[in-house]
């Protein structure tokens, strides 16, 4: 019984932080080209859908429901996420049974690895392990936690969302400035599901997820950048890890946020959401597929590109979980890069699709302005 | 306009910390400017960054940012849309591709020397527990925490503990929180004045203020000098945790209990 009590929270964390997001990724990834559908890409897109769905479920609850709002949000999100994840797993099984295969083929990164490559990967894993160890064993003080940490605890212990002053505990009108940024509430949801205190989830559990998740994104970006020059990928990852560890040149850099405020939405915005926009744009169009072993050169069709814009639309809503500024930045980046691509590739449709991908973000901003 | 431009420039300088990491970024960007032939990557890593930087420094951008109701102090976050780490690492990899072993060593050393080790920050210390909040706070909160049916308790704690109490237990209220401590807010609170704004805490004055706020508990910092006898003033010393004295005020407690019984749990 005692063992079960110890194992159960870990099992719940594994389900809600790994299995469900992966299932959601399987669901949303069916819109991207099959050759891009790697487990890593699935996991990243899963988190984009997860955060977008949490915003979609959470915003009406936060605005309209005063009492027992966290319980209600938890139930709605639980149903939505389980449904999306189940649909994803069904899709994958169906494709596997029909022998179409769900995941991208090819040799992969770790097939026939050379000694030098292996050593580079070991070095990168050591740097990653060091960051995870430090995140778990070192407490980083940040004044904003008095807000975000307390909001998570309030959600779980008081069943209230943004209607209690986190600093004092007094009842308060809806805190409009933060009410739409639900990242701490998602962390509270994980706490509620696992039975672990929200502050432990934020400070000790989340870095163990968010740091590898961010590197997974950089890994995908690296794969796009280096193609067949596989040995450069771990070199790139080592330099990225060092840049994160030594990027603390001021308190403002996203690298500083990454390792000192990992669990806060703004860190997720700076290190995961915004770089993910670059990852999606790197995946658009065709340039380097001939460089990949095991792949045949294929021009990306308009339809395939369209799938990525759907992921981008998810991303622009997911950014709202971090902050209202993150939505603006991700939308501006989407529109700006869309414009650059439209001009350079002479495809006006890119700009239109980039604009459409900003619609969820625009709806978020509009909601913010209305309730302000 | 020129003033706003200069302000933005100062924000940029503060962002870079005037460390050489920004030079590494610039060198990588310049290398990619000449060496990168791929259309897509040129757009993302060569064309976009200077455009974003120009937009950042352009005074009208800052005006729009503030006019949109966004906090001017977060303007620097526009710079997060320039993936400096990605561009630097990619540019380095491309530059040293042919000599990757020595290239990796040199680039790694450059990043280490030009950057700043994040874990040397004074704000990072060994965690005392998985909550990453001080053990003292947990012990104090466990001591005074109300039961499920009791509703809330109100406690005044020294400034250094203010940040943590409500992260640990949302049923513990405080007459003031972080908003009274940090410089950007200029609020007044009578309890804060009596607790923190004098060299010696005048217990009688503090008690007068805390009773107005119905504080059942008072926590005194071990290093603070106190004027007045707690016992004579009717305070009960509950415990001494790591030197912090935790007092219960029976007068405030009785008052809270009486209106909690009368009105139910919640009273603000």
Coordinates of C-alpha atoms in Angstrom, one line a residue:
Chain A
X1 CA 0.0 0.0 0.0
X2 CA 2.8 2.3 1.0
X3 CA 4.6 1.5 -2.3
X4 CA 1.5 2.2 -4.2
X5 CA 1.1 5.6 -2.5
X6 CA 4.7 6.5 -3.6
X7 CA 4.3 5.1 -7.2
X8 CA 0.9 6.5 -7.9
X9 CA 1.8 10.2 -8.2
X10 CA 4.8 9.3 -10.4
X11 CA 2.4 7.2 -12.6
X12 CA -0.1 10.1 -12.8
X13 CA 2.8 12.5 -13.7
X14 CA 3.9 10.0 -16.5
X15 CA 0.3 9.9 -17.8
X16 CA -0.4 13.6 -17.8
X17 CA 3.0 14.8 -18.8
X18 CA 4.1 12.2 -21.2
X19 CA 1.3 9.9 -22.4
X20 CA -1.5 12.4 -22.9
X21 CA 0.6 15.1 -24.6
X22 CA 2.1 12.4 -26.9
X23 CA -1.4 11.1 -27.7
X24 CA -2.5 14.7 -28.4
X25 CA 0.6 15.1 -30.6
X26 CA -0.4 12.0 -32.6
X27 CA -3.8 13.6 -33.1
X28 CA -2.5 17.0 -34.3
X29 CA 0.4 15.6 -36.2
X30 CA -1.8 14.0 -38.8
X31 CA -1.9 17.4 -40.4
X32 CA 1.8 17.5 -41.0
X33 CA 3.6 15.6 -43.7
X34 CA 4.3 11.9 -42.8
X35 CA 8.0 12.3 -43.3
X36 CA 8.2 14.9 -40.6
X37 CA 6.2 12.9 -38.1
X38 CA 8.9 11.7 -35.8
X39 CA 8.2 10.9 -32.1
X40 CA 10.0 14.2 -31.1
X41 CA 7.9 16.3 -33.5
X42 CA 4.8 14.5 -32.2
X43 CA 5.6 15.3 -28.6
X44 CA 6.3 19.0 -29.4
X45 CA 3.1 19.5 -31.3
X46 CA 1.3 17.6 -28.6
X47 CA 2.4 20.2 -26.1
X48 CA 1.3 23.0 -28.4
X49 CA -2.1 21.5 -28.8
X50 CA -2.3 20.8 -25.0
X51 CA -1.6 24.4 -24.1
X52 CA -4.0 25.7 -26.7
X53 CA -6.7 23.3 -25.5
X54 CA -6.1 24.4 -21.9
X55 CA -6.6 28.0 -23.0
X56 CA -9.7 27.2 -24.9
X57 CA -11.3 25.4 -22.0
X58 CA -9.9 27.7 -19.3
X59 CA -10.6 31.2 -20.6
X60 CA -14.5 30.9 -20.5
X61 CA -14.3 29.2 -17.1
X62 CA -12.0 31.9 -15.6
X63 CA -14.2 34.7 -17.0
X64 CA -17.6 33.3 -16.3
X65 CA -17.3 31.0 -13.2
X66 CA -16.6 32.4 -9.8
X67 CA -16.9 29.4 -7.5
X68 CA -15.4 25.9 -7.8
X69 CA -13.9 27.1 -11.1
X70 CA -10.7 25.0 -10.9
X71 CA -12.7 21.7 -10.4
X72 CA -14.9 22.6 -13.4
X73 CA -11.9 23.5 -15.6
X74 CA -10.1 20.3 -14.5
X75 CA -13.1 18.2 -15.5
X76 CA -13.5 19.9 -18.9
X77 CA -9.8 19.8 -19.7
X78 CA -9.6 16.2 -18.6
X79 CA -12.4 15.1 -20.9
X80 CA -11.0 17.2 -23.9
X81 CA -7.4 16.0 -23.5
X82 CA -8.3 12.4 -23.0
X83 CA -10.5 12.5 -26.0
X84 CA -7.8 14.2 -28.2
X85 CA -5.1 11.8 -26.9
X86 CA -7.4 8.7 -27.5
X87 CA -8.2 9.9 -31.0
X88 CA -4.4 10.3 -31.6
X89 CA -3.6 6.8 -30.5
X90 CA -6.5 5.4 -32.5
X91 CA -5.2 7.2 -35.6
X92 CA -1.7 5.8 -35.0
X93 CA -3.0 2.2 -34.5
X94 CA -5.2 2.5 -37.6
X95 CA -2.3 3.7 -39.7
X96 CA 0.0 0.9 -38.3
X97 CA -2.6 -1.8 -38.9
X98 CA -3.1 -0.6 -42.5
X99 CA 0.7 -0.8 -42.8
X100 CA 0.8 2.8 -43.8
X101 CA 3.0 3.5 -40.8
X102 CA 2.4 6.6 -38.6
X103 CA 6.0 7.7 -38.0
X104 CA 8.6 9.0 -40.4
X105 CA 10.9 6.3 -41.8
X106 CA 14.6 6.7 -42.5
X107 CA 17.7 5.9 -40.6
X108 CA 17.2 8.2 -37.7
X109 CA 19.8 10.0 -35.7
X110 CA 21.3 7.2 -33.7
X111 CA 21.5 4.4 -36.3
X112 CA 25.1 3.4 -37.0
X113 CA 26.6 5.9 -34.7
X114 CA 30.3 6.6 -34.8
X115 CA 32.6 6.8 -31.8
X116 CA 33.1 10.5 -32.2
X117 CA 29.4 11.1 -32.6
X118 CA 28.7 9.0 -29.5
X119 CA 31.2 11.0 -27.5
X120 CA 29.6 14.2 -28.6
X121 CA 26.1 12.9 -27.6
X122 CA 27.5 11.8 -24.2
X123 CA 28.9 15.2 -23.7
X124 CA 25.6 16.8 -24.5
X125 CA 23.7 14.4 -22.3
X126 CA 26.1 15.2 -19.4
X127 CA 25.3 19.0 -19.9
X128 CA 21.6 18.2 -20.0
X129 CA 21.9 16.0 -16.9
X130 CA 23.8 18.8 -15.1
X131 CA 21.0 21.3 -15.8
X132 CA 18.4 18.8 -14.6
X133 CA 20.4 18.0 -11.5
X134 CA 20.8 21.7 -10.7
X135 CA 17.1 22.4 -11.4
X136 CA 16.1 19.8 -9.0
X137 CA 18.6 20.4 -6.2
X138 CA 18.9 24.2 -6.4
X139 CA 16.2 26.6 -5.4
X140 CA 16.2 29.7 -7.5
X141 CA 14.5 32.7 -5.8
X142 CA 12.3 34.8 -7.9
X143 CA 9.8 37.4 -6.6
X144 CA 7.3 36.6 -9.3
X145 CA 6.8 33.2 -7.7
X146 CA 4.9 35.0 -4.9
X147 CA 2.3 35.5 -7.6
X148 CA 2.5 32.5 -9.9
X149 CA 3.3 29.9 -7.1
X150 CA 0.5 31.3 -5.0
X151 CA -2.0 31.3 -7.9
X152 CA -1.3 27.6 -8.4
X153 CA -1.8 26.8 -4.7
X154 CA -4.9 28.9 -4.6
X155 CA -6.4 27.0 -7.5
X156 CA -5.8 23.6 -5.8
X157 CA -6.5 24.6 -2.2
X158 CA -9.3 27.2 -2.7
X159 CA -10.8 26.1 -6.0
X160 CA -10.7 29.6 -7.3
X161 CA -9.1 31.1 -10.4
X162 CA -7.6 34.6 -10.3
X163 CA -10.3 35.9 -7.9
X164 CA -8.1 35.9 -4.8
X165 CA -5.3 38.3 -4.2
X166 CA -2.3 35.9 -4.2
X167 CA -0.2 38.2 -2.0
X168 CA -2.7 38.6 0.8
X169 CA -5.4 36.0 0.3
X170 CA -8.2 38.5 0.2
X171 CA -11.1 38.1 -2.3
X172 CA -10.5 40.3 -5.3
X173 CA -12.1 41.1 -8.6
X174 CA -10.9 39.1 -11.6
X175 CA -7.2 39.8 -12.2
X176 CA -7.6 40.6 -15.8
X177 CA -4.0 41.3 -16.5
X178 CA -3.0 37.7 -15.7
X179 CA -6.4 35.9 -16.0
X180 CA -5.9 34.6 -19.5
X181 CA -2.4 33.3 -19.0
X182 CA -3.2 29.9 -17.6
X183 CA 0.2 28.2 -17.4
X184 CA 0.4 28.2 -13.6
X185 CA -3.2 26.8 -13.6
X186 CA -2.1 24.0 -15.9
X187 CA 0.7 23.3 -13.4
X188 CA -1.9 23.3 -10.7
X189 CA -4.0 20.9 -12.8
X190 CA -1.0 18.5 -12.9
X191 CA -0.7 18.9 -9.2
X192 CA -4.4 18.1 -8.7
X193 CA -4.1 15.0 -10.9
X194 CA -1.0 13.7 -9.2
X195 CA -1.8 14.7 -5.6
X196 CA 1.6 16.5 -5.4
X197 CA 1.7 20.0 -3.9
X198 CA 1.5 22.6 -6.7
X199 CA 4.7 24.3 -5.6
X200 CA 6.6 21.0 -5.8
X201 CA 5.2 20.5 -9.3
X202 CA 6.3 23.9 -10.3
X203 CA 9.8 23.9 -8.8
X204 CA 10.8 20.3 -8.8
X205 CA 8.8 18.5 -11.5
X206 CA 8.3 21.0 -14.3
X207 CA 12.0 21.7 -14.9
X208 CA 12.5 17.9 -15.4
X209 CA 9.9 18.1 -18.2
X210 CA 10.4 21.6 -19.7
X211 CA 14.2 21.5 -20.0
X212 CA 14.3 18.3 -22.0
X213 CA 11.2 19.4 -24.0
X214 CA 13.0 22.6 -25.0
X215 CA 16.1 20.6 -26.0
X216 CA 13.9 18.3 -28.0
X217 CA 12.8 21.3 -29.9
X218 CA 16.4 22.4 -30.5
X219 CA 17.1 18.9 -31.6
X220 CA 14.4 19.0 -34.2
X221 CA 15.7 22.4 -35.3
X222 CA 19.2 21.0 -35.5
X223 CA 18.0 18.1 -37.6
X224 CA 16.4 20.5 -40.1
X225 CA 19.5 22.6 -40.2
X226 CA 22.1 19.9 -40.6
X227 CA 20.3 17.3 -42.6
X228 CA 22.8 14.6 -43.7
X229 CA 25.7 16.2 -41.8
X230 CA 24.5 14.1 -38.9
X231 CA 27.7 14.5 -36.8
X232 CA 27.1 18.3 -36.6
X233 CA 23.9 17.8 -34.7
X234 CA 25.4 16.8 -31.3
X235 CA 28.0 19.6 -31.8
X236 CA 25.2 22.0 -32.3
X237 CA 23.3 20.6 -29.2
X238 CA 26.5 21.0 -27.1
X239 CA 26.8 24.6 -28.1
X240 CA 23.1 25.2 -27.5
X241 CA 23.4 23.7 -24.0
X242 CA 26.5 25.8 -23.2
X243 CA 24.7 28.9 -24.5
X244 CA 21.8 28.2 -22.1
X245 CA 24.2 27.6 -19.2
X246 CA 26.3 30.7 -19.9
X247 CA 23.6 32.9 -21.3
X248 CA 23.0 34.6 -18.0
X249 CA 24.6 37.9 -19.2
X250 CA 21.7 39.8 -17.7
X251 CA 18.5 39.0 -15.9
X252 CA 16.5 39.7 -19.1
X253 CA 17.8 37.0 -21.5
X254 CA 15.6 34.1 -22.3
X255 CA 18.5 31.8 -21.3
X256 CA 18.4 33.3 -17.8
X257 CA 14.7 32.6 -17.6
X258 CA 15.2 29.1 -18.9
X259 CA 17.3 27.9 -16.0
X260 CA 16.2 30.2 -13.2
X261 CA 12.5 30.5 -13.8
X262 CA 11.9 27.4 -15.9
X263 CA 8.4 26.8 -14.5
X264 CA 7.0 30.2 -15.3
X265 CA 5.0 30.8 -18.5
X266 CA 7.3 33.6 -19.7
X267 CA 10.2 31.2 -19.7
X268 CA 8.2 28.7 -21.7
X269 CA 7.3 31.6 -24.1
X270 CA 10.9 32.7 -24.6
X271 CA 12.5 29.3 -24.9
X272 CA 9.9 27.0 -26.3
X273 CA 7.0 28.8 -28.0
X274 CA 8.9 31.5 -29.9
X275 CA 11.7 29.1 -31.1
X276 CA 8.9 26.7 -32.1
X277 CA 7.7 29.4 -34.6
X278 CA 11.2 29.2 -36.2
X279 CA 11.0 25.4 -36.2
X280 CA 7.7 25.4 -38.0
X281 CA 8.9 27.9 -40.6
X282 CA 12.1 25.8 -41.1
X283 CA 9.8 22.8 -41.9
X284 CA 7.9 24.8 -44.5
X285 CA 8.9 24.4 -48.1
X286 CA 11.2 21.8 -49.5
X287 CA 14.8 22.8 -49.4
X288 CA 16.9 20.0 -48.0
X289 CA 15.0 16.7 -48.1
X290 CA 17.4 15.3 -50.6
X291 CA 20.1 15.5 -48.0
X292 CA 18.4 12.9 -45.8
X293 CA 19.4 9.3 -46.0
X294 CA 16.5 7.1 -46.5
X295 CA 14.3 9.8 -47.9
X296 CA 13.4 10.5 -51.4
X297 CA 13.4 14.2 -52.5
X298 CA 9.9 15.4 -52.6
X299 CA 8.6 18.9 -53.0
X300 CA 6.4 19.9 -50.2
X301 CA 3.0 20.5 -51.4
X302 CA 0.8 23.4 -50.6
X303 CA -1.4 21.0 -48.7
X304 CA 1.5 19.9 -46.5
X305 CA 2.4 23.4 -45.8
X306 CA -1.2 24.1 -44.8
X307 CA -0.9 21.5 -42.0
X308 CA 2.0 23.4 -40.5
X309 CA -0.1 26.5 -40.4
X310 CA -2.7 24.6 -38.4
X311 CA 0.1 23.8 -35.9
X312 CA 1.1 27.4 -36.0
X313 CA -2.5 28.4 -35.1
X314 CA -2.3 26.1 -32.1
X315 CA 1.0 27.7 -31.1
X316 CA -0.4 31.2 -31.3
X317 CA -3.2 30.2 -28.8
X318 CA -0.8 28.1 -26.7
X319 CA 1.4 31.3 -26.3
X320 CA -1.5 32.8 -24.4
X321 CA -0.9 30.4 -21.6
X322 CA 2.4 32.1 -21.0
X323 CA 1.3 35.7 -21.2
X324 CA -0.7 38.2 -23.3
X325 CA 2.7 39.6 -24.5
X326 CA 3.7 36.1 -25.7
X327 CA 0.6 35.9 -27.9
X328 CA 1.5 39.3 -29.4
X329 CA 5.1 38.3 -30.0
X330 CA 4.2 34.9 -31.5
X331 CA 1.6 36.4 -33.8
X332 CA 3.9 39.2 -34.9
X333 CA 6.7 36.7 -35.5
X334 CA 4.2 34.5 -37.5
X335 CA 3.0 37.4 -39.6
X336 CA 6.5 38.9 -40.0
X337 CA 8.1 35.6 -41.1
X338 CA 5.0 34.9 -43.2
X339 CA 5.5 38.2 -45.0
X340 CA 9.2 37.5 -45.6
X341 CA 8.5 34.0 -47.0
X342 CA 5.6 35.4 -49.1
X343 CA 7.9 38.0 -50.7
X344 CA 11.0 35.7 -51.1
X345 CA 9.1 32.7 -52.4
X346 CA 6.6 34.9 -54.3
X347 CA 3.7 33.0 -52.8
X348 CA 1.1 35.4 -51.4
X349 CA -0.8 32.4 -50.0
X350 CA 1.9 32.1 -47.3
X351 CA 1.0 35.5 -46.0
X352 CA -2.7 34.7 -46.0
X353 CA -2.1 31.4 -44.1
X354 CA 0.2 33.1 -41.7
X355 CA -2.5 35.7 -41.1
X356 CA -5.1 33.0 -40.6
X357 CA -2.8 31.2 -38.1
X358 CA -2.8 34.4 -36.1
X359 CA -6.7 34.3 -35.7
X360 CA -6.7 32.4 -32.4
X361 CA -4.1 34.8 -31.1
X362 CA -6.2 37.8 -32.3
X363 CA -9.3 36.3 -30.6
X364 CA -7.2 36.0 -27.4
X365 CA -6.2 39.6 -27.6
X366 CA -9.7 40.7 -28.3
X367 CA -11.0 38.8 -25.3
X368 CA -8.4 40.5 -23.2
X369 CA -9.4 43.9 -24.4
X370 CA -13.1 43.2 -23.9
X371 CA -12.7 42.1 -20.3
X372 CA -10.1 44.7 -19.4
Chain B
X1 CA 11.6 60.4 -30.5
X2 CA 15.3 60.5 -30.1
X3 CA 14.8 60.1 -26.3
X4 CA 12.7 57.0 -26.9
X5 CA 15.3 55.6 -29.3
X6 CA 18.0 56.1 -26.6
X7 CA 15.9 54.4 -24.0
X8 CA 15.4 51.4 -26.3
X9 CA 19.1 51.4 -26.9
X10 CA 19.8 51.4 -23.1
X11 CA 17.3 48.5 -22.8
X12 CA 19.3 46.6 -25.5
X13 CA 22.5 47.3 -23.7
X14 CA 21.1 46.1 -20.4
X15 CA 19.8 43.0 -22.1
X16 CA 23.2 42.1 -23.5
X17 CA 24.8 42.9 -20.1
X18 CA 27.6 44.4 -22.3
X19 CA 29.2 41.0 -22.3
X20 CA 30.9 39.5 -25.4
X21 CA 28.2 36.9 -26.0
X22 CA 26.5 39.5 -28.1
X23 CA 29.7 39.8 -30.2
X24 CA 29.7 36.0 -30.7
X25 CA 26.1 36.3 -31.9
X26 CA 27.0 39.2 -34.2
X27 CA 30.0 37.3 -35.6
X28 CA 27.9 34.2 -36.3
X29 CA 25.3 36.4 -38.0
X30 CA 27.9 38.0 -40.2
X31 CA 29.3 34.6 -41.1
X32 CA 25.8 33.4 -42.0
X33 CA 25.2 36.6 -44.0
X34 CA 28.0 35.6 -46.3
X35 CA 28.1 31.8 -46.1
X36 CA 24.5 30.8 -45.9
X37 CA 23.1 30.0 -49.3
X38 CA 19.8 28.3 -48.3
X39 CA 16.9 30.6 -49.0
X40 CA 14.8 29.6 -46.1
X41 CA 17.6 29.8 -43.5
X42 CA 18.7 33.1 -44.9
X43 CA 15.2 34.4 -44.3
X44 CA 15.0 33.1 -40.7
X45 CA 18.5 33.6 -39.4
X46 CA 19.9 36.4 -41.6
X47 CA 17.1 38.6 -42.7
X48 CA 14.7 38.4 -39.7
X49 CA 17.0 39.3 -36.8
X50 CA 18.1 42.8 -38.0
X51 CA 14.6 43.6 -39.0
X52 CA 13.4 42.7 -35.5
X53 CA 16.2 44.7 -33.9
X54 CA 15.3 47.7 -36.1
X55 CA 11.7 47.4 -35.1
X56 CA 12.8 47.1 -31.4
X57 CA 14.9 50.3 -31.7
X58 CA 12.3 52.2 -33.7
X59 CA 10.7 54.7 -31.3
X60 CA 7.2 54.2 -32.7
X61 CA 7.3 50.5 -31.8
X62 CA 7.8 51.4 -28.2
X63 CA 5.0 53.9 -28.3
X64 CA 2.6 51.3 -29.8
X65 CA 3.8 48.8 -27.2
X66 CA 3.0 51.1 -24.3
X67 CA -0.2 52.4 -25.9
X68 CA -1.5 48.9 -26.3
X69 CA -1.5 48.7 -22.5
X70 CA 1.6 46.5 -22.2
X71 CA 4.0 46.9 -19.3
X72 CA 6.8 49.1 -20.6
X73 CA 9.2 47.2 -18.4
X74 CA 8.7 44.1 -20.4
X75 CA 9.7 45.8 -23.7
X76 CA 13.0 43.9 -23.7
X77 CA 11.1 40.6 -24.3
X78 CA 10.7 41.6 -28.0
X79 CA 14.4 40.6 -28.2
X80 CA 13.3 37.1 -27.3
X81 CA 12.0 36.8 -30.9
X82 CA 15.6 36.9 -32.1
X83 CA 16.9 33.3 -31.5
X84 CA 20.4 34.5 -30.5
X85 CA 21.4 31.1 -29.1
X86 CA 20.2 29.2 -32.2
X87 CA 21.9 31.7 -34.6
X88 CA 25.2 31.7 -32.6
X89 CA 25.4 27.9 -32.3
X90 CA 24.4 27.4 -36.0
X91 CA 26.8 30.0 -37.3
X92 CA 29.6 28.5 -35.2
X93 CA 28.8 25.0 -36.4
X94 CA 28.8 26.2 -40.0
X95 CA 32.0 28.1 -39.6
X96 CA 34.0 25.2 -38.0
X97 CA 32.4 22.4 -39.9
X98 CA 35.6 21.3 -41.6
X99 CA 37.5 21.4 -38.3
X100 CA 34.8 20.4 -35.9
X101 CA 36.9 19.0 -33.1
X102 CA 39.1 22.0 -32.6
X103 CA 36.2 24.2 -33.6
X104 CA 34.0 22.7 -30.9
X105 CA 36.7 23.3 -28.3
X106 CA 37.3 26.9 -29.3
X107 CA 33.6 27.7 -29.6
X108 CA 32.8 26.1 -26.3
X109 CA 35.6 28.1 -24.6
X110 CA 34.4 31.3 -26.3
X111 CA 30.8 30.8 -25.1
X112 CA 32.1 30.0 -21.6
X113 CA 34.4 33.0 -21.5
X114 CA 32.0 35.5 -23.1
X115 CA 29.0 34.4 -21.1
X116 CA 28.1 34.3 -17.5
X117 CA 27.5 31.0 -15.6
X118 CA 23.9 31.0 -14.6
X119 CA 24.4 29.0 -11.4
X120 CA 26.7 31.6 -9.8
X121 CA 23.7 33.9 -9.4
X122 CA 23.2 35.0 -5.8
X123 CA 19.5 34.0 -6.1
X124 CA 20.3 30.3 -6.5
X125 CA 21.1 28.2 -3.5
X126 CA 20.8 24.6 -2.4
X127 CA 17.2 23.6 -2.1
X128 CA 16.1 22.6 1.4
X129 CA 13.2 20.5 0.2
X130 CA 11.3 19.7 -3.0
X131 CA 9.1 22.8 -2.5
X132 CA 12.2 24.9 -3.0
X133 CA 11.0 27.2 -0.2
X134 CA 12.8 27.6 3.1
X135 CA 12.2 24.8 5.7
X136 CA 11.5 27.5 8.3
X137 CA 8.5 28.7 6.3
X138 CA 7.1 25.2 6.1
X139 CA 7.5 24.7 9.8
X140 CA 5.9 28.0 10.7
X141 CA 3.0 27.4 8.2
X142 CA 2.4 23.9 9.5
X143 CA 2.3 25.3 13.1
X144 CA -0.4 28.0 12.4
X145 CA -2.2 26.4 9.4
X146 CA -6.0 26.2 9.9
X147 CA -7.9 23.0 9.5
X148 CA -10.3 22.5 6.6
X149 CA -13.3 23.6 8.6
X150 CA -11.5 26.5 10.2
X151 CA -11.3 28.7 7.1
X152 CA -8.4 31.1 7.2
X153 CA -5.9 32.5 9.6
X154 CA -4.1 35.8 9.3
X155 CA -0.4 36.1 10.0
X156 CA 2.1 38.9 9.7
X157 CA 5.6 37.6 8.9
X158 CA 9.0 39.3 8.3
X159 CA 9.7 40.5 4.8
X160 CA 12.1 37.7 3.9
X161 CA 9.3 35.1 4.5
X162 CA 6.5 37.0 2.8
X163 CA 7.2 35.5 -0.7
X164 CA 6.8 31.9 0.4
X165 CA 4.0 31.7 2.9
X166 CA 1.1 31.7 0.5
X167 CA 2.9 29.6 -2.1
X168 CA 2.8 26.8 0.6
X169 CA -0.6 27.3 2.1
X170 CA -3.3 29.5 0.5
X171 CA -5.4 29.3 3.7
X172 CA -2.9 31.5 5.5
X173 CA -3.6 35.2 4.7
X174 CA -1.3 38.1 5.3
X175 CA -2.1 41.8 5.8
X176 CA 0.4 42.6 3.1
X177 CA 2.5 40.7 0.6
X178 CA 5.1 41.2 -2.0
X179 CA 3.4 44.4 -3.2
X180 CA 4.6 46.2 0.0
X181 CA 8.2 45.1 -0.4
X182 CA 9.3 45.7 -3.9
X183 CA 10.1 49.2 -5.1
X184 CA 7.9 49.5 -8.1
X185 CA 4.8 49.7 -5.9
X186 CA 4.5 52.5 -3.5
X187 CA 1.7 51.4 -1.2
X188 CA 1.1 52.2 2.5
X189 CA 0.1 49.6 5.0
X190 CA 0.0 50.3 8.7
X191 CA 1.1 46.8 9.8
X192 CA 4.0 46.9 7.4
X193 CA 5.0 50.3 8.8
X194 CA 5.0 49.0 12.4
X195 CA 6.7 45.7 11.4
X196 CA 9.4 46.8 9.0
X197 CA 9.8 50.6 8.8
X198 CA 11.3 51.2 12.2
X199 CA 14.7 50.0 13.6
X200 CA 13.1 48.7 16.7
X201 CA 9.7 47.0 16.5
X202 CA 7.3 48.7 18.9
X203 CA 5.2 45.7 19.9
X204 CA 2.3 47.8 21.2
X205 CA 2.1 49.8 18.0
X206 CA 2.4 46.6 16.0
X207 CA -0.4 45.0 18.0
X208 CA -2.6 48.0 17.5
X209 CA -2.2 47.7 13.7
X210 CA -2.4 43.9 13.6
X211 CA -5.7 43.8 15.6
X212 CA -7.2 46.2 13.0
X213 CA -6.4 43.5 10.4
X214 CA -7.4 40.6 12.7
X215 CA -4.0 39.0 12.6
X216 CA -4.1 35.9 14.8
X217 CA -0.4 35.3 14.5
X218 CA 2.7 37.4 14.5
X219 CA 6.2 36.2 13.5
X220 CA 9.2 38.1 14.6
X221 CA 12.6 37.9 12.9
X222 CA 15.4 36.7 15.2
X223 CA 17.6 39.6 14.4
X224 CA 15.1 42.4 15.1
X225 CA 15.1 44.3 18.3
X226 CA 11.7 44.6 20.0
X227 CA 10.3 47.2 22.4
X228 CA 7.7 46.0 24.8
X229 CA 7.0 42.8 26.6
X230 CA 5.0 40.3 24.5
X231 CA 3.6 38.5 27.5
X232 CA 2.4 41.7 29.2
X233 CA 0.7 42.7 26.0
X234 CA -1.2 39.4 26.0
X235 CA 0.7 37.6 23.3
X236 CA 1.3 33.8 23.6
X237 CA 4.6 32.5 22.5
X238 CA 3.7 29.4 20.5
X239 CA 7.2 28.4 19.3
X240 CA 10.6 29.4 18.4
X241 CA 11.5 28.1 15.0
X242 CA 15.1 28.8 13.9
X243 CA 15.0 31.9 16.1
X244 CA 11.7 33.2 14.6
X245 CA 9.3 33.8 17.5
X246 CA 5.7 32.9 16.6
X247 CA 3.2 34.6 18.8
X248 CA -0.6 34.1 18.9
X249 CA -2.8 37.0 19.7
X250 CA -5.7 35.7 21.7
X251 CA -7.7 39.0 21.3
X252 CA -7.6 38.9 17.5
X253 CA -8.1 35.2 17.5
X254 CA -11.2 35.5 19.7
X255 CA -12.6 38.2 17.5
X256 CA -12.1 36.2 14.3
X257 CA -13.6 33.1 15.9
X258 CA -16.7 35.1 17.0
X259 CA -17.4 36.5 13.5
X260 CA -16.5 33.3 11.8
X261 CA -19.2 31.6 13.9
X262 CA -21.6 34.4 13.2
X263 CA -21.1 34.9 9.5
X264 CA -19.6 31.7 8.4
X265 CA -16.1 31.3 7.1
X266 CA -15.4 34.2 4.8
X267 CA -14.9 37.8 5.9
X268 CA -12.8 40.4 4.2

